[in-house]
Every structure is written in C-alpha cells, then in structure tokens.
Amino acid sequence: MQAHYRVPCPSDAEIRAGLAGRPAGVELLVADDGDALVGFAAFAAIYPGPGLRAGFFLKELYVAEAARGLGAGRRLMAELARLALARGFGRVDWTAARDDARLLRFYESLGASPQPEKVFFRLSGEDLRRLAES
C-alpha cells in the first residue's frame, strides 16, 4: 500500500506497533489468498447518521495490485456491509480518488452511489497546528 501511495514504508516493527496502538474503535478486516495477505479494510463506527443511526466510515480499502479483480475487494466490502447490518448501522461512507475510473466503477458495481453534494476536507500540518493554537 505504501508503494501504491508513493510514500516510504515503515519498518516491520513500526507497522506492528502502529497496529497494536491504533486508536480505539478502529477495526480491520483482512483478505488473504491462503498464503499471503492480499488486502484489508480499515474502518470505524461513526455517529450520528440519518435518523440518528450509526454507520461505518471506511478509511482505507486496499487490495494488492496482483490480486485486483479477483474478488478480494468485493469480499471485504460485503463483510463490512454484513457487520454494519448486524450492528444495526444504517450506512457505510467513504471517499475515493476522483480520477481513478476503475476504482469508481468498482464502487458503483457494489451498488454505491457518489454523493456530489459532499466535499472532502482535510486539516493537517501547519493549518492543524494553527487552528489548535487559536
């Protein structure tokens, strides 16, 4: 995943520490091919949604390039949908790269629909610090 996003990959020890110390409420689903991990979904419960029902926010869905198109992403999303319904949640929300046509087709093939009335924002770096200090 780090290579896909063109960012340096932490050491194995850092990855394990990050997993062990992940924030409360963050959950992970993993997909394997019997021999190796081929994908994962990282998500957390959010509240409120329509009707004051909880939902999931999918932070990351990643499937290794070699495993794309083989069903791992669909299985991860289906399990996330099952978990949402089992917990009485009303929806699953996520963001997607606007310029990744294959990804957008995949999400639409699941029955998901883009939400053009929403705008994705991010606060980080100096802007995050400046707001915190205000």
Coordinates of C-alpha atoms in Angstrom, one line a residue:
M1 CA 0.0 0.0 0.0
Q2 CA 2.8 2.4 0.8
A3 CA 4.3 1.9 -2.6
H4 CA 0.9 2.4 -4.2
Y5 CA 0.6 5.8 -2.5
R6 CA 4.3 6.6 -3.2
V7 CA 5.3 7.0 0.5
P8 CA 8.1 5.3 2.4
C9 CA 7.2 2.1 4.1
P10 CA 7.8 1.9 7.8
S11 CA 9.8 -1.0 9.3
D12 CA 8.0 -4.2 10.3
A13 CA 8.4 -3.2 13.9
E14 CA 6.8 0.2 13.3
I15 CA 3.9 -1.4 11.4
R16 CA 3.3 -3.8 14.3
A17 CA 3.4 -1.0 16.8
G18 CA 1.0 1.0 14.8
L19 CA -1.4 -1.8 14.6
A20 CA -1.1 -2.6 18.3
G21 CA -1.5 1.1 19.2
R22 CA -4.3 2.0 16.7
P23 CA -6.9 4.3 18.1
A24 CA -9.9 2.8 20.0
G25 CA -12.7 1.9 17.7
V26 CA -10.6 1.4 14.6
E27 CA -11.3 -2.1 13.2
L28 CA -9.6 -4.1 10.4
L29 CA -10.8 -6.8 8.1
V30 CA -8.2 -8.7 6.1
A31 CA -8.3 -10.8 2.9
D32 CA -5.8 -13.5 2.1
D33 CA -5.3 -15.9 -0.7
G34 CA -4.4 -18.8 1.6
D35 CA -0.7 -18.0 1.6
A36 CA -0.4 -14.2 2.0
L37 CA -2.4 -11.1 2.9
V38 CA -3.8 -9.6 -0.3
G39 CA -5.9 -6.8 1.1
F40 CA -7.6 -5.1 4.0
A41 CA -10.3 -2.7 5.1
A42 CA -9.8 -0.2 7.9
F43 CA -12.9 1.4 9.3
A44 CA -14.6 2.9 12.4
A45 CA -18.1 3.4 13.6
I46 CA -19.4 7.0 13.2
Y47 CA -22.5 8.7 14.7
P48 CA -24.9 10.2 14.0
G49 CA -26.2 9.5 10.6
P50 CA -29.7 9.9 9.1
G51 CA -32.3 9.0 11.7
L52 CA -29.6 9.3 14.4
R53 CA -28.4 5.8 13.4
A54 CA -24.7 4.9 13.5
G55 CA -22.7 3.9 10.4
F56 CA -19.2 3.0 9.4
F57 CA -16.6 5.2 7.8
L58 CA -14.3 3.2 5.6
K59 CA -10.9 4.9 5.9
E60 CA -9.0 2.5 3.6
L61 CA -9.8 -0.3 1.3
Y62 CA -6.6 -1.7 -0.2
V63 CA -6.1 -4.8 -2.4
A64 CA -2.6 -5.6 -3.7
E65 CA -2.2 -4.9 -7.4
A66 CA -1.7 -8.6 -8.3
A67 CA -5.0 -9.5 -6.5
R68 CA -7.2 -6.8 -8.0
G69 CA -10.1 -8.1 -10.0
L70 CA -10.1 -11.4 -8.2
G71 CA -12.9 -10.7 -5.7
A72 CA -10.9 -9.7 -2.5
G73 CA -12.2 -6.1 -2.5
R74 CA -15.8 -7.2 -3.1
R75 CA -15.5 -9.8 -0.2
L76 CA -14.1 -7.2 2.1
M77 CA -16.9 -4.7 1.3
A78 CA -19.5 -7.5 1.6
E79 CA -18.2 -8.4 5.1
L80 CA -18.3 -4.7 6.1
A81 CA -21.9 -4.5 4.9
R82 CA -22.8 -7.6 6.9
L83 CA -21.1 -6.1 10.0
A84 CA -23.0 -2.8 9.5
L85 CA -26.3 -4.6 9.3
A86 CA -25.6 -6.9 12.2
R87 CA -24.8 -3.9 14.4
G88 CA -28.0 -2.0 13.3
F89 CA -26.0 0.6 11.4
G90 CA -27.7 2.4 8.5
R91 CA -24.8 3.0 6.1
V92 CA -21.1 2.9 5.1
D93 CA -19.4 6.0 3.9
W94 CA -16.0 6.5 2.3
T95 CA -14.0 8.7 0.0
A96 CA -12.5 7.7 -3.4
A97 CA -9.9 9.2 -5.8
R98 CA -11.9 11.2 -8.3
D99 CA -9.5 10.3 -11.1
D100 CA -9.4 6.5 -10.6
A101 CA -12.1 5.4 -13.1
R102 CA -11.5 1.7 -12.3
L103 CA -12.0 2.3 -8.6
L104 CA -15.1 4.3 -9.2
R105 CA -16.6 1.6 -11.4
F106 CA -15.8 -1.0 -8.7
Y107 CA -17.6 1.0 -6.0
E108 CA -20.6 1.6 -8.3
S109 CA -20.7 -2.1 -9.1
L110 CA -21.3 -2.7 -5.4
G111 CA -24.4 -0.5 -5.6
A112 CA -22.8 2.5 -4.0
S113 CA -23.5 5.9 -5.4
P114 CA -21.4 9.1 -5.5
Q115 CA -22.5 11.9 -3.2
P116 CA -21.9 15.0 -5.3
E117 CA -23.3 17.3 -2.6
K118 CA -20.4 16.4 -0.2
V119 CA -17.0 17.9 -0.3
F120 CA -14.0 16.2 1.3
F121 CA -11.9 18.4 3.6
R122 CA -8.6 17.8 5.3
L123 CA -6.9 19.8 8.1
S124 CA -3.2 18.9 8.6
G125 CA 0.3 20.2 9.1
E126 CA 0.7 23.9 9.9
D127 CA -3.0 24.6 9.4
L128 CA -3.9 21.9 12.0
R129 CA -1.4 23.4 14.5
R130 CA -2.6 27.0 13.8
L131 CA -6.2 26.1 14.5
A132 CA -5.3 24.1 17.6
E133 CA -3.4 27.1 19.0
S134 CA -6.2 29.6 18.2

